[in-house]
Short mmCIF file of C-alpha atoms and ligand atoms in Angstrom, two decimals:
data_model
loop_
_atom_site.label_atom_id
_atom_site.label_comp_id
_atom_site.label_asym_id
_atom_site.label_seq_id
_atom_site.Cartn_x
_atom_site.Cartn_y
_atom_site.Cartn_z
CA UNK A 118 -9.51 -18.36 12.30
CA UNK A 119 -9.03 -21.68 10.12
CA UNK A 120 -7.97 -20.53 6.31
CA UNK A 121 -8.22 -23.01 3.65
CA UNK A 122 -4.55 -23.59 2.38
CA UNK A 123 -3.42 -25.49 -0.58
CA UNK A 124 -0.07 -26.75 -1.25
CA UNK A 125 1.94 -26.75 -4.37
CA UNK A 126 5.31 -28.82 -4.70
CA UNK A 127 7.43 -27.68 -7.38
CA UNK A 128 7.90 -30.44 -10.59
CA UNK A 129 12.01 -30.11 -9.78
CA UNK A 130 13.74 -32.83 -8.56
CA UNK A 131 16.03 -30.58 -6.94
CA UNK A 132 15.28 -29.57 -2.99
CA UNK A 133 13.11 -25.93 -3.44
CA UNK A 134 15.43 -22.84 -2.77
CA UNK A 135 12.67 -20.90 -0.86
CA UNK A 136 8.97 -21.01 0.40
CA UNK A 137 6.45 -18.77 -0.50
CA UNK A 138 2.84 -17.75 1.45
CA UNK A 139 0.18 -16.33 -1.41
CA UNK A 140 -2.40 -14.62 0.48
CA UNK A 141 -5.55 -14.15 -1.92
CA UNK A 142 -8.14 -11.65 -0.88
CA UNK A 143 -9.97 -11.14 -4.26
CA UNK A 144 -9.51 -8.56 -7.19
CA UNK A 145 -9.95 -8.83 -10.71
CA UNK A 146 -7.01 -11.46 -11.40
CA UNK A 147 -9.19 -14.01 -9.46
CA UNK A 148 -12.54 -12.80 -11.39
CA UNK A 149 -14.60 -14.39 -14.09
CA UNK A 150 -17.78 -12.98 -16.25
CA UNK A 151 -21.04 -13.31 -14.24
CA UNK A 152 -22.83 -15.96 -17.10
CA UNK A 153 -25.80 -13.84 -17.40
CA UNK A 154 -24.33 -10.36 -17.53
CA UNK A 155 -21.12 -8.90 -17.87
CA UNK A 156 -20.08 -8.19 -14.84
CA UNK A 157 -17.07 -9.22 -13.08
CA UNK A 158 -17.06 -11.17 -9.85
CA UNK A 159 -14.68 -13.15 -7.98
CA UNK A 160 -14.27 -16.52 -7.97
CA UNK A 161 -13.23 -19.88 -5.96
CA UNK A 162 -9.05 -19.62 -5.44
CA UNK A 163 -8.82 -23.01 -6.64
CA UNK A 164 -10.00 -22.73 -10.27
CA UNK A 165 -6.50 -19.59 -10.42
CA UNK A 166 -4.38 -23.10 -10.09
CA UNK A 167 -5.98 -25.26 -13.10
CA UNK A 168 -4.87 -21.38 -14.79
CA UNK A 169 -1.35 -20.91 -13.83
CA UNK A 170 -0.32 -24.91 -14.34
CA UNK A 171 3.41 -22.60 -14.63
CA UNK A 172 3.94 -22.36 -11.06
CA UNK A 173 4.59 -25.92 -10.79
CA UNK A 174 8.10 -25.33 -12.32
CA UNK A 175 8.97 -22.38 -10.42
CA UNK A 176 12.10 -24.10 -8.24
CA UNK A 177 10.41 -23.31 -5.07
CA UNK A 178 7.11 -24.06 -3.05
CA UNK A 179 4.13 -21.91 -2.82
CA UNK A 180 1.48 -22.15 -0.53
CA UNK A 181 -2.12 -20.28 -1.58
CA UNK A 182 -4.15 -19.11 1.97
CA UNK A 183 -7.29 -17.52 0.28
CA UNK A 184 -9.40 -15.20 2.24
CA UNK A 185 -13.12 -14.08 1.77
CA UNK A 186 -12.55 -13.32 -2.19
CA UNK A 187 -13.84 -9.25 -2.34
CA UNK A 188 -13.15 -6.40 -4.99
CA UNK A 189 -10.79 -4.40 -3.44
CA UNK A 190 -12.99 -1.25 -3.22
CA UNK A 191 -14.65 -3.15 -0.32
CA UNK A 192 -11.26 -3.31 1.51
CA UNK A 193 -11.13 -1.90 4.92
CA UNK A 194 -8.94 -2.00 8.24
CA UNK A 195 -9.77 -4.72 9.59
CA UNK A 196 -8.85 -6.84 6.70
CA UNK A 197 -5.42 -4.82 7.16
CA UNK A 198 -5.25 -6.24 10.56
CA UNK A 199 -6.72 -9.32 9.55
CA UNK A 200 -3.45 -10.14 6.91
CA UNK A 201 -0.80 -8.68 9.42
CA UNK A 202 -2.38 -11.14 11.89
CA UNK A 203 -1.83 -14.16 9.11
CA UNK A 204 1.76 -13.06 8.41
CA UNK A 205 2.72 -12.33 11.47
CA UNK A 206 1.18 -16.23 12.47
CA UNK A 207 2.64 -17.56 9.38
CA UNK A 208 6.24 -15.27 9.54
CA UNK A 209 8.43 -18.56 11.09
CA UNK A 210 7.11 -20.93 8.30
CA UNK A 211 7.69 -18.79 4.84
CA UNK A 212 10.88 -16.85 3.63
CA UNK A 213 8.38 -14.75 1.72
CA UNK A 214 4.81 -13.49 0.82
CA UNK A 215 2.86 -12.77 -1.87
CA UNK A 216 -0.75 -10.74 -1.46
CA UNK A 217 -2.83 -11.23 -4.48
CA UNK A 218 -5.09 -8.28 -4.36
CA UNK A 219 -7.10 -6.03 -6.58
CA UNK A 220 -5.80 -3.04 -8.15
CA UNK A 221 -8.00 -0.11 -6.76
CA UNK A 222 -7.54 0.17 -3.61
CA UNK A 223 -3.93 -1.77 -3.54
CA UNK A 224 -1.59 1.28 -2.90
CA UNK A 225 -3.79 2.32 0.03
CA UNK A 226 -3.58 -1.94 1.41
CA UNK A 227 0.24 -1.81 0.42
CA UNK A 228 0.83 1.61 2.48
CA UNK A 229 -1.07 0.28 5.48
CA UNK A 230 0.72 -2.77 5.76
CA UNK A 231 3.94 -1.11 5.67
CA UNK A 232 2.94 0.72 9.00
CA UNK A 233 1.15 -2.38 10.78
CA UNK A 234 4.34 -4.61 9.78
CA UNK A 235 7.07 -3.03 12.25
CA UNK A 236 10.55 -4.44 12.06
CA UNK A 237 9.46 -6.48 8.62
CA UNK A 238 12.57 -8.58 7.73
CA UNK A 239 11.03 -10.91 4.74
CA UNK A 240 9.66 -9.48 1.08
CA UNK A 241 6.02 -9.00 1.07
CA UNK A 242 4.33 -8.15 -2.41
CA UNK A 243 1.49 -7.06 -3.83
CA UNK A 244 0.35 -7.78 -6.56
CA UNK A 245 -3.26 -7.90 -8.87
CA UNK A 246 -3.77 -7.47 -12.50
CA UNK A 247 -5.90 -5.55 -14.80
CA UNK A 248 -7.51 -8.65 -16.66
CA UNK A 249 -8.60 -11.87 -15.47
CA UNK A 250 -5.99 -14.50 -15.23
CA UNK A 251 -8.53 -16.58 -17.36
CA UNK A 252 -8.13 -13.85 -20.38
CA UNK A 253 -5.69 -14.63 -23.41
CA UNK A 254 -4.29 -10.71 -23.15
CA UNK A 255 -4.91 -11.04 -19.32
CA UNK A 256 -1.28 -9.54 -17.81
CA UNK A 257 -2.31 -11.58 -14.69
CA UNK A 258 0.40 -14.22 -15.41
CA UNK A 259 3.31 -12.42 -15.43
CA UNK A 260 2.58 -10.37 -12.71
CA UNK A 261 1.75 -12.89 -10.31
CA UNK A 262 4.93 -15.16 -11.43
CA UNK A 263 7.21 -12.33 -11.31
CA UNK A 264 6.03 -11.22 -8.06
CA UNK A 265 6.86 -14.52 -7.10
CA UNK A 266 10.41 -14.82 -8.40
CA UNK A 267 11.26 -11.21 -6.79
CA UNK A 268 9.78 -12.78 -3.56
CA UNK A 269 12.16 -15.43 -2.87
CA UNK A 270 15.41 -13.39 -4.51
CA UNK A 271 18.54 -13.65 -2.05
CA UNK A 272 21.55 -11.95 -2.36
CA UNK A 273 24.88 -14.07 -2.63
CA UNK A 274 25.17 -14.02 1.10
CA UNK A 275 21.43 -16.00 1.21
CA UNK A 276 19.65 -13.00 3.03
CA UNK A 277 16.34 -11.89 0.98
CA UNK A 278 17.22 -8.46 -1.38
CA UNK A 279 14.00 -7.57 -0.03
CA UNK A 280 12.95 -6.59 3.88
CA UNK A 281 9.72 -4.12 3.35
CA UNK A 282 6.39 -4.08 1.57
CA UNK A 283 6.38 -3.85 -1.85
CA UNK A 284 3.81 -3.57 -5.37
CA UNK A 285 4.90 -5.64 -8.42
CA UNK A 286 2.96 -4.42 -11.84
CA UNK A 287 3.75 -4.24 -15.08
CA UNK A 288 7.68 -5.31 -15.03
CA UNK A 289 8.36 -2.44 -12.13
CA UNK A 290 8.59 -3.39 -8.27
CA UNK A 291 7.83 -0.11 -5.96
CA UNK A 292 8.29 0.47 -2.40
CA UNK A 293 4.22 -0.11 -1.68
CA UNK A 294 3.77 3.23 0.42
CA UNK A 295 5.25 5.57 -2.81
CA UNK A 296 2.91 3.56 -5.12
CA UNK A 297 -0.29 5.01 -5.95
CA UNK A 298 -2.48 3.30 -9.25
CA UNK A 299 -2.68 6.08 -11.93
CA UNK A 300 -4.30 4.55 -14.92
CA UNK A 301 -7.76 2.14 -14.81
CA UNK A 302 -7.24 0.93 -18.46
CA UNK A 303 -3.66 0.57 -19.52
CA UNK A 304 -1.85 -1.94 -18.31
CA UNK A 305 1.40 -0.12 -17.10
CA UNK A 306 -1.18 1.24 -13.32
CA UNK A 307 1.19 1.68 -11.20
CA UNK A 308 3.73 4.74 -10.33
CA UNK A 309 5.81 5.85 -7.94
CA UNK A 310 6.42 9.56 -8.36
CA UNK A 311 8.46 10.30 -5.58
CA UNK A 312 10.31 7.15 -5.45
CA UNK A 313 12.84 5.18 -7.78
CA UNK A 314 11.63 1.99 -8.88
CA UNK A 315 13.20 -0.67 -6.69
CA UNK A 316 13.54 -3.02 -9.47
CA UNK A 317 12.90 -3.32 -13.22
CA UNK A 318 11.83 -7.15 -14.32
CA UNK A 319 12.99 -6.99 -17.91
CA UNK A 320 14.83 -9.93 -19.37
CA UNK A 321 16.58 -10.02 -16.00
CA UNK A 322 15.40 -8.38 -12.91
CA UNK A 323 17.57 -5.13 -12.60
CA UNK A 324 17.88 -4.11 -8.72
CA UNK A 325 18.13 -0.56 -7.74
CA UNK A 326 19.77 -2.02 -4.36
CA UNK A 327 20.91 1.77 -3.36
CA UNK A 328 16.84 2.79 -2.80
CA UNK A 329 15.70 -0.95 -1.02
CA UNK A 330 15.75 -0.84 2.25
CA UNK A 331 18.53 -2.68 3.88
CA UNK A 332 18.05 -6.01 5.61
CA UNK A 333 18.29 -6.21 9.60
CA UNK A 334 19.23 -9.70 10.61
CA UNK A 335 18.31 -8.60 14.29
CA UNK A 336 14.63 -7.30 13.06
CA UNK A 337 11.70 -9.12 15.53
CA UNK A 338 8.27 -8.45 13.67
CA UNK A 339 5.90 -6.92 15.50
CA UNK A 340 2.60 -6.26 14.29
CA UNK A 341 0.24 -3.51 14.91
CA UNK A 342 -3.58 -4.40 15.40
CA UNK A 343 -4.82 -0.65 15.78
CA UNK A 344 -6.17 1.39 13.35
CA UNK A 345 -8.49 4.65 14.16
CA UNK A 346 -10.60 5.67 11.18
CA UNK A 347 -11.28 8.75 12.74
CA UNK A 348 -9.52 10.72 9.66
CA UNK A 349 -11.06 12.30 6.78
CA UNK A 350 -9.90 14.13 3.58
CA UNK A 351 -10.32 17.96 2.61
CA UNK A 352 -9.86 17.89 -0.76
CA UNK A 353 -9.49 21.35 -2.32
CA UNK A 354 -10.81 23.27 -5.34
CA UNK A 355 -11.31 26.56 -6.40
CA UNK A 356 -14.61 27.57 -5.21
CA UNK A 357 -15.00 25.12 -2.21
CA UNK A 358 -17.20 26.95 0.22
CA UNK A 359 -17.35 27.65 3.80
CA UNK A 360 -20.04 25.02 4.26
CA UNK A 361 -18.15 22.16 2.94
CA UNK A 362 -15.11 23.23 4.91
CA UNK A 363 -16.44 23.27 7.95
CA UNK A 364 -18.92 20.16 7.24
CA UNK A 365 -15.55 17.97 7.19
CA UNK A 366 -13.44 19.70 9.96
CA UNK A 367 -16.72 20.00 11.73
CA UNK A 368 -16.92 16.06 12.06
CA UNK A 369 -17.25 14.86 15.30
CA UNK A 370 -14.80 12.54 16.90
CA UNK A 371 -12.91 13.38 13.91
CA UNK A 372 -8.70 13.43 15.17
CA UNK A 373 -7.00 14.24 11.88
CA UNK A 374 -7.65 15.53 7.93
CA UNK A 375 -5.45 14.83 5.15
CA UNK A 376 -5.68 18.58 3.43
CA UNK A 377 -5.29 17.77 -0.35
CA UNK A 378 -3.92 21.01 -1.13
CA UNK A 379 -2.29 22.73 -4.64
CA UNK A 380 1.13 22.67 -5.56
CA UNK A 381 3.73 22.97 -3.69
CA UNK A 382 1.30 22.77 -0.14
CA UNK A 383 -0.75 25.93 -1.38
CA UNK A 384 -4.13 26.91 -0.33
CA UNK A 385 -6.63 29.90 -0.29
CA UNK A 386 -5.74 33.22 1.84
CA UNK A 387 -9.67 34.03 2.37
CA UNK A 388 -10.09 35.03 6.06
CA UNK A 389 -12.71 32.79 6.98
CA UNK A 390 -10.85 29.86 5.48
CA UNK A 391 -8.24 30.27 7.65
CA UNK A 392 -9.76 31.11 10.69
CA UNK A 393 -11.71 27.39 10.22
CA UNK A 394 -7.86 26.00 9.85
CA UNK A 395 -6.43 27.86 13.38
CA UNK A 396 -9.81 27.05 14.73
CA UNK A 397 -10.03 23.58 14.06
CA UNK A 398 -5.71 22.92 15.38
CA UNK A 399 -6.64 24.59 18.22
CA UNK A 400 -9.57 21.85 19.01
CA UNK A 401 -6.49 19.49 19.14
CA UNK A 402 -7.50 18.16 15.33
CA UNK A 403 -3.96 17.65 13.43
CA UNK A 404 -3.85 18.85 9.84
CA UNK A 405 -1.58 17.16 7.07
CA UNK A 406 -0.75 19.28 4.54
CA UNK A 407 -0.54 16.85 1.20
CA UNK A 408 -0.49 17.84 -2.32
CA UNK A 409 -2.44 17.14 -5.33
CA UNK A 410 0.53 16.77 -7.44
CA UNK A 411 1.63 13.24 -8.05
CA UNK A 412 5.18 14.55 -8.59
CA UNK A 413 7.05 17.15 -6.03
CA UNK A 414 6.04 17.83 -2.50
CA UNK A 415 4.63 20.26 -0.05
CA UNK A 416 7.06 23.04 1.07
CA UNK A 417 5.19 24.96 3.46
CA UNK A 418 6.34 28.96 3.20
CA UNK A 419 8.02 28.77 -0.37
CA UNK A 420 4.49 30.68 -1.56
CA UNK A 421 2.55 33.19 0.32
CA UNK A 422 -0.61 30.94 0.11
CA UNK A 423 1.23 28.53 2.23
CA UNK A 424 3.18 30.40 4.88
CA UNK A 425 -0.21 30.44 7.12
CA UNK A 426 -0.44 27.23 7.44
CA UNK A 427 2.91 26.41 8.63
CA UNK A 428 2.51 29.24 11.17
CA UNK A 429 -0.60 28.01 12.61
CA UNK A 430 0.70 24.25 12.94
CA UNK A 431 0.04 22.49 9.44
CA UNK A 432 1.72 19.76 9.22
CA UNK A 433 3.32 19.30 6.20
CA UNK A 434 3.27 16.34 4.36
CA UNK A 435 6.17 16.70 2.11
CA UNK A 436 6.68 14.43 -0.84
CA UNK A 437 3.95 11.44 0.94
CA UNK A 438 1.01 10.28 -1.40
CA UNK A 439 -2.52 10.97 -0.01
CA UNK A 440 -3.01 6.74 0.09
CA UNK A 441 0.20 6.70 2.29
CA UNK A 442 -0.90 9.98 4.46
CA UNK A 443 -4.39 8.83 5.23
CA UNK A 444 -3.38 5.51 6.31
CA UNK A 445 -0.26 6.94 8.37
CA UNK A 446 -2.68 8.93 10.16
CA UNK A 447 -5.34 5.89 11.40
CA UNK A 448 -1.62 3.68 11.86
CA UNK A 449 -0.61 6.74 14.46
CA UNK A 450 -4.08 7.34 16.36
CA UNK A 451 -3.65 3.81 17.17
CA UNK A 452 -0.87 3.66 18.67
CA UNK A 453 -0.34 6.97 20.29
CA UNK A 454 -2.60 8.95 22.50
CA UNK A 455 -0.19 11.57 23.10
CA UNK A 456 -0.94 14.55 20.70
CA UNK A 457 2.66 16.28 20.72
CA UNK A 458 3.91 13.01 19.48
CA UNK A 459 1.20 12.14 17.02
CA UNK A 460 2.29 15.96 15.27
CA UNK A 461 6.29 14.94 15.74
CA UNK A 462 5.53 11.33 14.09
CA UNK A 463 3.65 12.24 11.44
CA UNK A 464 5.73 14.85 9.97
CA UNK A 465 8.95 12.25 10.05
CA UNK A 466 9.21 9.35 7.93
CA UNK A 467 8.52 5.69 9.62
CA UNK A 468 9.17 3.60 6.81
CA UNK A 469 10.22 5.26 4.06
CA UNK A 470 6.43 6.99 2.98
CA UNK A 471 8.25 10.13 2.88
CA UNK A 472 11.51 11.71 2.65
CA UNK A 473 11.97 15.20 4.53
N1 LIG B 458 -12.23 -3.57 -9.00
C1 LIG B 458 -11.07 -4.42 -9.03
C2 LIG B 458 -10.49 -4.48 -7.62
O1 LIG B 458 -9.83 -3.59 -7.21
C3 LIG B 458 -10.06 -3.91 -9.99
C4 LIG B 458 -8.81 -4.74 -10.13
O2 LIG B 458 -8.54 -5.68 -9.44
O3 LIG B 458 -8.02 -4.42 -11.03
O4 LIG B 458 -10.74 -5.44 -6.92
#
């Protein structure tokens, strides 16, 4: 597919230090105010330039690729595909990449792209904002500049500190499959519970090098172009009933559910609730056992209310976020078939989603 690209030299007469690929597919940073009402939609790419006149003097050169522009709450795997296709075309001509994206749906873009992108040796961040770059208070600036800087860092021996897929917002850089957005409003969206920060961009940009994962010169990209969406949620609360349970694991052609369970991987004893669970492993359907706590993880046997599920074949989920677990689990039906290995891979970390 042609993309329309647009070049930006840097103002420096010195030669740039690096090269940077923005990929825009839409989100509020790239929105204005409909005129007539006051809702926002996204705009033409080219305007976010005439806004950011700033980027000029960054010391290296940035090239803009701008997709489709969409809200992010219209993302969907085949964009996924669609940007590990462009990087993976683009991956000889850039040292870096930047994904300008919007904030909903980010963690779950960030976490899939972590998956599709195996043997990723070059930064790739993501980045959005909460206001409109056009907007005085709009935080869209410094996020999208200092996603760029952290981009095309290189430690003293030239190789990038970065190697994996990441989320910039709000002065913090996470690993992109621990991220998850937390608040709609405030500025400071993004977390990573179960994860250190990799970096904090304060007055200087203040590595956590010990929790980024470690470059691998010999690393050959290879891209996945499978996803299977046959996955679903089961999200629990007190008083779910038998109907709703079995509507979900009921689905047909479904492969696996991300269980959102309680605490520490807890979930009701009632007899018939469990009998759906053994019922629906032994139809070859894989349960992941993930918790509704940000913070913690699933440990499978530490209660009562959770010792059942380990012993009929829950797979538990440990520490993962439900973005990171749901997309794990289309990443793995599309690229295995066999269902011994689907269980042993999802339960082990790939890239870093979860620690066991
Ligand atoms: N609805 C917007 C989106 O996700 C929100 C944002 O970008 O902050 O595209």
């Amino acid at each position: 597919m042609a993309y329309n690209k647009i070049h930006i030299n840097p103002i420096s007469p010195e030669p740039p230090r690096a090269s940077v690929l923005v990929i825009y597919t839409g989100g509020t940073l790239g929105m204005v105010y409909e005129t007539k009402g006051k809702q926002l939609v996204p705009f033409n790419f080219e305007q976010v330039i005439e806004k950011v006149p700033e980027i000029r003097r960054l010391d290296f050169e940035i090239t803009f690729l701008t997709l489709n522009p969409i809200d992010s709450s219209n993302m969907n795997p085949d964009i996924w595909v669609e940007l590990a296709k462009i990087i993976d075309d683009q991956y000889n001509l850039y040292d870096s990449f930047v994904i300008l994206h919007g904030t909903d749906t980010m963690a779950y873009t960030a976490s899939a792209l972590s998956y599709l992108l195996e043997d990723l040796n070059k930064p790739v961040i993501l980045t959005g904002a909460q206001l409109p770059i056009g907007v005085a208070r709009s935080d869209a600036r410094e996020n999208f500049i200092t996603a760029l800087e952290l981009a095309a860092s290189v430690r003293e021996d030239g190789t990038p500190v970065l190697s994996e897929v990441c989320v910039y917002f709000n002065s913090r850089l996470l690993r992109g499959n621990r991220s998850k957005k937390q608040e709609s409003s405030d500025f400071n969206a993004f977390h990573s519970e179960n994860y250190p920060h990799l970096a904090n961009a304060g007055v200087r940009i203040d590595w956590n090098f010990p929790f980024i994962k470690a470059y691998n010169p010999d690393a050959k990209l290879k891209i996945r172009e499978q996803l299977d969406t046959n996955v679903a949620f089961l999200k629990l609360f007190p008083g779910i009933n038998k109907q709703v349970v079995q509507s979900i694991l009921g689905i047909s052609g479904l492969k696996g559910v991300v269980m959102e369970t309680y605490g520490a991987g807890n979930a009701p004893t009632d007899e018939w609730f469990l009998e759906a669970i053994r019922e629906t492993i032994e139809r070859g359907i894989i349960i992941f056992n993930v918790s509704q706590c940000d913070g913690g993880r699933v440990a499978q046997g530490q209660y009562q209310t959770s010792k059942y599920l380990k012993q009929v074949g829950v797979v538990s989920g440990s520490d993962i976020t439900a973005e990171a677990a749901i997309t794990k689990m289309m990443y793995i039906f599309g690229k295995e078939t066999d269902h011994a290995k689907c269980v042993e891979m999802l339960g082990m970390p790939v890239c870093g989603e979860m620690s066991v």
